[in-house]
PDB file of C-alpha atoms in Angstrom:
ATOM      1  CA  MET A   1      22.146 -18.013 -10.923  1.00 73.00           C
ATOM      2  CA  GLU A   2      24.830 -20.357  -9.591  1.00 94.00           C
ATOM      3  CA  SER A   3      23.496 -23.672  -8.240  1.00 95.00           C
ATOM      4  CA  LEU A   4      24.438 -23.179  -4.558  1.00 96.00           C
ATOM      5  CA  GLN A   5      22.993 -19.665  -4.640  1.00 95.00           C
ATOM      6  CA  LEU A   6      19.796 -21.049  -6.209  1.00 97.00           C
ATOM      7  CA  ALA A   7      19.491 -23.858  -3.639  1.00 97.00           C
ATOM      8  CA  THR A   8      20.015 -21.398  -0.779  1.00 96.00           C
ATOM      9  CA  ALA A   9      17.454 -18.956  -2.185  1.00 96.00           C
ATOM     10  CA  ILE A  10      14.897 -21.757  -2.525  1.00 97.00           C
ATOM     11  CA  ALA A  11      15.530 -22.964   1.029  1.00 97.00           C
ATOM     12  CA  LYS A  12      15.000 -19.437   2.338  1.00 96.00           C
ATOM     13  CA  VAL A  13      11.718 -19.061   0.421  1.00 97.00           C
ATOM     14  CA  LEU A  14      10.502 -22.348   1.897  1.00 97.00           C
ATOM     15  CA  ASP A  15      11.568 -21.369   5.409  1.00 96.00           C
ATOM     16  CA  LYS A  16       9.882 -17.971   5.143  1.00 96.00           C
ATOM     17  CA  LYS A  17       6.650 -19.692   4.058  1.00 96.00           C
ATOM     18  CA  LYS A  18       6.837 -21.860   7.231  1.00 96.00           C
ATOM     19  CA  ALA A  19       8.027 -25.140   5.723  1.00 96.00           C
ATOM     20  CA  SER A  20       9.433 -27.478   8.339  1.00 96.00           C
ATOM     21  CA  ASP A  21      12.736 -29.327   8.381  1.00 95.00           C
ATOM     22  CA  VAL A  22      14.196 -27.573   5.323  1.00 96.00           C
ATOM     23  CA  LYS A  23      17.400 -29.294   4.195  1.00 97.00           C
ATOM     24  CA  VAL A  24      19.844 -28.657   1.368  1.00 97.00           C
ATOM     25  CA  LEU A  25      21.947 -31.611   0.250  1.00 97.00           C
ATOM     26  CA  LYS A  26      24.899 -31.368  -2.117  1.00 97.00           C
ATOM     27  CA  VAL A  27      24.594 -34.414  -4.398  1.00 96.00           C
ATOM     28  CA  ARG A  28      26.843 -33.165  -7.232  1.00 95.00           C
ATOM     29  CA  ASP A  29      29.526 -35.781  -6.545  1.00 93.00           C
ATOM     30  CA  LEU A  30      26.982 -38.628  -6.256  1.00 95.00           C
ATOM     31  CA  THR A  31      24.817 -38.223  -9.362  1.00 93.00           C
ATOM     32  CA  VAL A  32      24.692 -36.580 -12.759  1.00 92.00           C
ATOM     33  CA  LEU A  33      21.035 -35.627 -12.196  1.00 91.00           C
ATOM     34  CA  THR A  34      21.618 -32.385 -10.322  1.00 96.00           C
ATOM     35  CA  ASP A  35      23.949 -30.501  -7.986  1.00 96.00           C
ATOM     36  CA  TYR A  36      21.620 -29.980  -5.008  1.00 97.00           C
ATOM     37  CA  PHE A  37      18.423 -31.298  -3.474  1.00 98.00           C
ATOM     38  CA  VAL A  38      16.283 -28.985  -1.385  1.00 98.00           C
ATOM     39  CA  ILE A  39      13.906 -30.986   0.812  1.00 98.00           C
ATOM     40  CA  ALA A  40      11.074 -29.534   2.896  1.00 98.00           C
ATOM     41  CA  THR A  41       7.842 -30.579   4.572  1.00 97.00           C
ATOM     42  CA  GLY A  42       4.449 -28.891   4.577  1.00 97.00           C
ATOM     43  CA  THR A  43       1.881 -29.332   7.317  1.00 95.00           C
ATOM     44  CA  SER A  44      -1.008 -30.214   4.980  1.00 94.00           C
ATOM     45  CA  SER A  45      -1.625 -30.916   1.304  1.00 93.00           C
ATOM     46  CA  THR A  46      -2.696 -27.271   0.908  1.00 94.00           C
ATOM     47  CA  HIS A  47       0.525 -26.102   2.565  1.00 96.00           C
ATOM     48  CA  VAL A  48       2.622 -28.422   0.362  1.00 97.00           C
ATOM     49  CA  LYS A  49       1.011 -26.905  -2.736  1.00 96.00           C
ATOM     50  CA  SER A  50       1.418 -23.327  -1.498  1.00 96.00           C
ATOM     51  CA  LEU A  51       5.101 -23.943  -0.679  1.00 97.00           C
ATOM     52  CA  ALA A  52       5.812 -25.202  -4.196  1.00 97.00           C
ATOM     53  CA  GLU A  53       3.820 -22.360  -5.744  1.00 97.00           C
ATOM     54  CA  GLU A  54       5.707 -19.794  -3.662  1.00 97.00           C
ATOM     55  CA  VAL A  55       9.061 -21.164  -4.828  1.00 98.00           C
ATOM     56  CA  GLU A  56       7.877 -20.969  -8.444  1.00 97.00           C
ATOM     57  CA  PHE A  57       6.534 -17.444  -7.947  1.00 97.00           C
ATOM     58  CA  GLN A  58       9.574 -16.020  -6.132  1.00 96.00           C
ATOM     59  CA  LEU A  59      12.071 -17.516  -8.579  1.00 96.00           C
ATOM     60  CA  GLY A  60       9.865 -16.594 -11.537  1.00 96.00           C
ATOM     61  CA  GLU A  61      10.123 -12.973 -10.382  1.00 95.00           C
ATOM     62  CA  GLN A  62      13.882 -13.355 -10.918  1.00 93.00           C
ATOM     63  CA  GLY A  63      13.395 -14.979 -14.322  1.00 94.00           C
ATOM     64  CA  VAL A  64      14.123 -18.520 -13.099  1.00 96.00           C
ATOM     65  CA  LYS A  65      11.549 -21.126 -14.161  1.00 96.00           C
ATOM     66  CA  PRO A  66      11.508 -24.851 -13.387  1.00 97.00           C
ATOM     67  CA  LEU A  67      12.294 -27.175 -16.282  1.00 97.00           C
ATOM     68  CA  ARG A  68       9.671 -29.647 -15.004  1.00 97.00           C
ATOM     69  CA  THR A  69       7.190 -30.020 -12.176  1.00 97.00           C
ATOM     70  CA  GLU A  70       5.553 -33.171 -10.827  1.00 96.00           C
ATOM     71  CA  GLY A  71       3.044 -33.972  -8.117  1.00 95.00           C
ATOM     72  CA  TYR A  72       0.735 -30.965  -8.071  1.00 93.00           C
ATOM     73  CA  ASP A  73      -2.229 -33.335  -8.504  1.00 92.00           C
ATOM     74  CA  SER A  74      -1.444 -35.502  -5.473  1.00 87.00           C
ATOM     75  CA  LYS A  75       0.066 -32.771  -3.252  1.00 82.00           C
ATOM     76  CA  ASN A  76       1.888 -35.487  -1.264  1.00 93.00           C
ATOM     77  CA  TRP A  77       5.245 -34.897  -2.941  1.00 96.00           C
ATOM     78  CA  ILE A  78       5.752 -31.990  -5.310  1.00 97.00           C
ATOM     79  CA  LEU A  79       8.982 -31.940  -7.268  1.00 97.00           C
ATOM     80  CA  LEU A  80      10.342 -28.820  -8.951  1.00 98.00           C
ATOM     81  CA  ASP A  81      13.276 -29.451 -11.292  1.00 98.00           C
ATOM     82  CA  PHE A  82      15.430 -26.377 -11.850  1.00 97.00           C
ATOM     83  CA  GLY A  83      18.200 -28.381 -13.531  1.00 96.00           C
ATOM     84  CA  THR A  84      21.050 -27.854 -11.088  1.00 96.00           C
ATOM     85  CA  VAL A  85      18.629 -27.890  -8.128  1.00 98.00           C
ATOM     86  CA  ILE A  86      15.737 -30.272  -7.532  1.00 98.00           C
ATOM     87  CA  VAL A  87      13.186 -29.256  -4.912  1.00 98.00           C
ATOM     88  CA  HIS A  88      11.181 -31.889  -3.019  1.00 98.00           C
ATOM     89  CA  VAL A  89       8.208 -30.600  -1.012  1.00 98.00           C
ATOM     90  CA  PHE A  90       6.603 -33.390   0.999  1.00 97.00           C
ATOM     91  CA  TYR A  91       3.529 -34.094   3.045  1.00 96.00           C
ATOM     92  CA  PRO A  92       4.916 -35.462   6.380  1.00 96.00           C
ATOM     93  CA  GLU A  93       3.982 -39.125   5.801  1.00 95.00           C
ATOM     94  CA  ALA A  94       5.386 -39.076   2.269  1.00 96.00           C
ATOM     95  CA  ARG A  95       8.683 -37.595   3.465  1.00 96.00           C
ATOM     96  CA  SER A  96       8.962 -40.281   6.103  1.00 96.00           C
ATOM     97  CA  PHE A  97       8.081 -43.032   3.604  1.00 96.00           C
ATOM     98  CA  TYR A  98      10.531 -41.981   0.870  1.00 95.00           C
ATOM     99  CA  ASP A  99      13.222 -40.911   3.376  1.00 95.00           C
ATOM    100  CA  LEU A 100      15.457 -39.139   0.847  1.00 95.00           C
ATOM    101  CA  GLU A 101      17.916 -38.082   3.537  1.00 93.00           C
ATOM    102  CA  HIS A 102      18.611 -41.763   4.289  1.00 94.00           C
ATOM    103  CA  LEU A 103      18.635 -42.724   0.602  1.00 94.00           C
ATOM    104  CA  TRP A 104      21.163 -39.951  -0.093  1.00 95.00           C
ATOM    105  CA  ALA A 105      23.037 -40.339   3.217  1.00 95.00           C
ATOM    106  CA  ASP A 106      26.380 -39.805   1.456  1.00 95.00           C
ATOM    107  CA  ALA A 107      25.288 -36.333   0.335  1.00 95.00           C
ATOM    108  CA  GLU A 108      26.957 -33.350   1.943  1.00 94.00           C
ATOM    109  CA  PRO A 109      24.528 -31.260   4.035  1.00 94.00           C
ATOM    110  CA  VAL A 110      24.681 -27.527   3.306  1.00 95.00           C
ATOM    111  CA  ASP A 111      24.282 -25.164   6.244  1.00 91.00           C
ATOM    112  CA  VAL A 112      21.778 -22.461   5.297  1.00 91.00           C
ATOM    113  CA  LYS A 113      21.407 -19.442   7.558  1.00 88.00           C
ATOM    114  CA  PHE A 114      17.716 -18.597   7.857  1.00 82.00           C
ATOM    115  CA  GLU A 115      16.404 -15.228   9.066  1.00 73.00           C
ATOM    116  CA  GLU A 116      15.797 -16.341  12.661  1.00 65.00           C
ATOM    117  CA  ASP A 117      19.347 -17.766  12.707  1.00 53.00           C
ATOM    118  CA  GLU A 118      20.699 -14.386  11.636  1.00 48.00           C
ATOM    119  CA  THR A 119      18.691 -12.437  14.255  1.00 44.00           C
ATOM    120  CA  ASP A 120      19.654 -14.928  16.992  1.00 46.00           C
ATOM    121  CA  ALA A 121      23.331 -14.291  16.207  1.00 46.00           C
ATOM    122  CA  GLN A 122      22.983 -10.535  16.831  1.00 45.00           C
TER     123      GLN A 122
END
């Protein structure tokens, strides 16, 4: 799966599972770590965990597994590393504290059309 396609698919899974403030940032030109960050917020530690698990499950169904995962124990910030896409699922206070959007302010935001966006357009 191509990296933009993967990032978009992940963002849509997170949105469908009711994550808030889902963002995709293109960081390819800023770092050698990855091509895209997908950042989302859960409403509780349980929601954060279920969001990350849903991403793993949905992509696993397509044969795509993360290379590494971090943060399942704390459930404040779960990171899923898919190589070309790194997913950050935050508890609200952790997202505010780490403020990745500010840290990576030079990243190019990617406009993802979510299901409600598509139905609103009709």
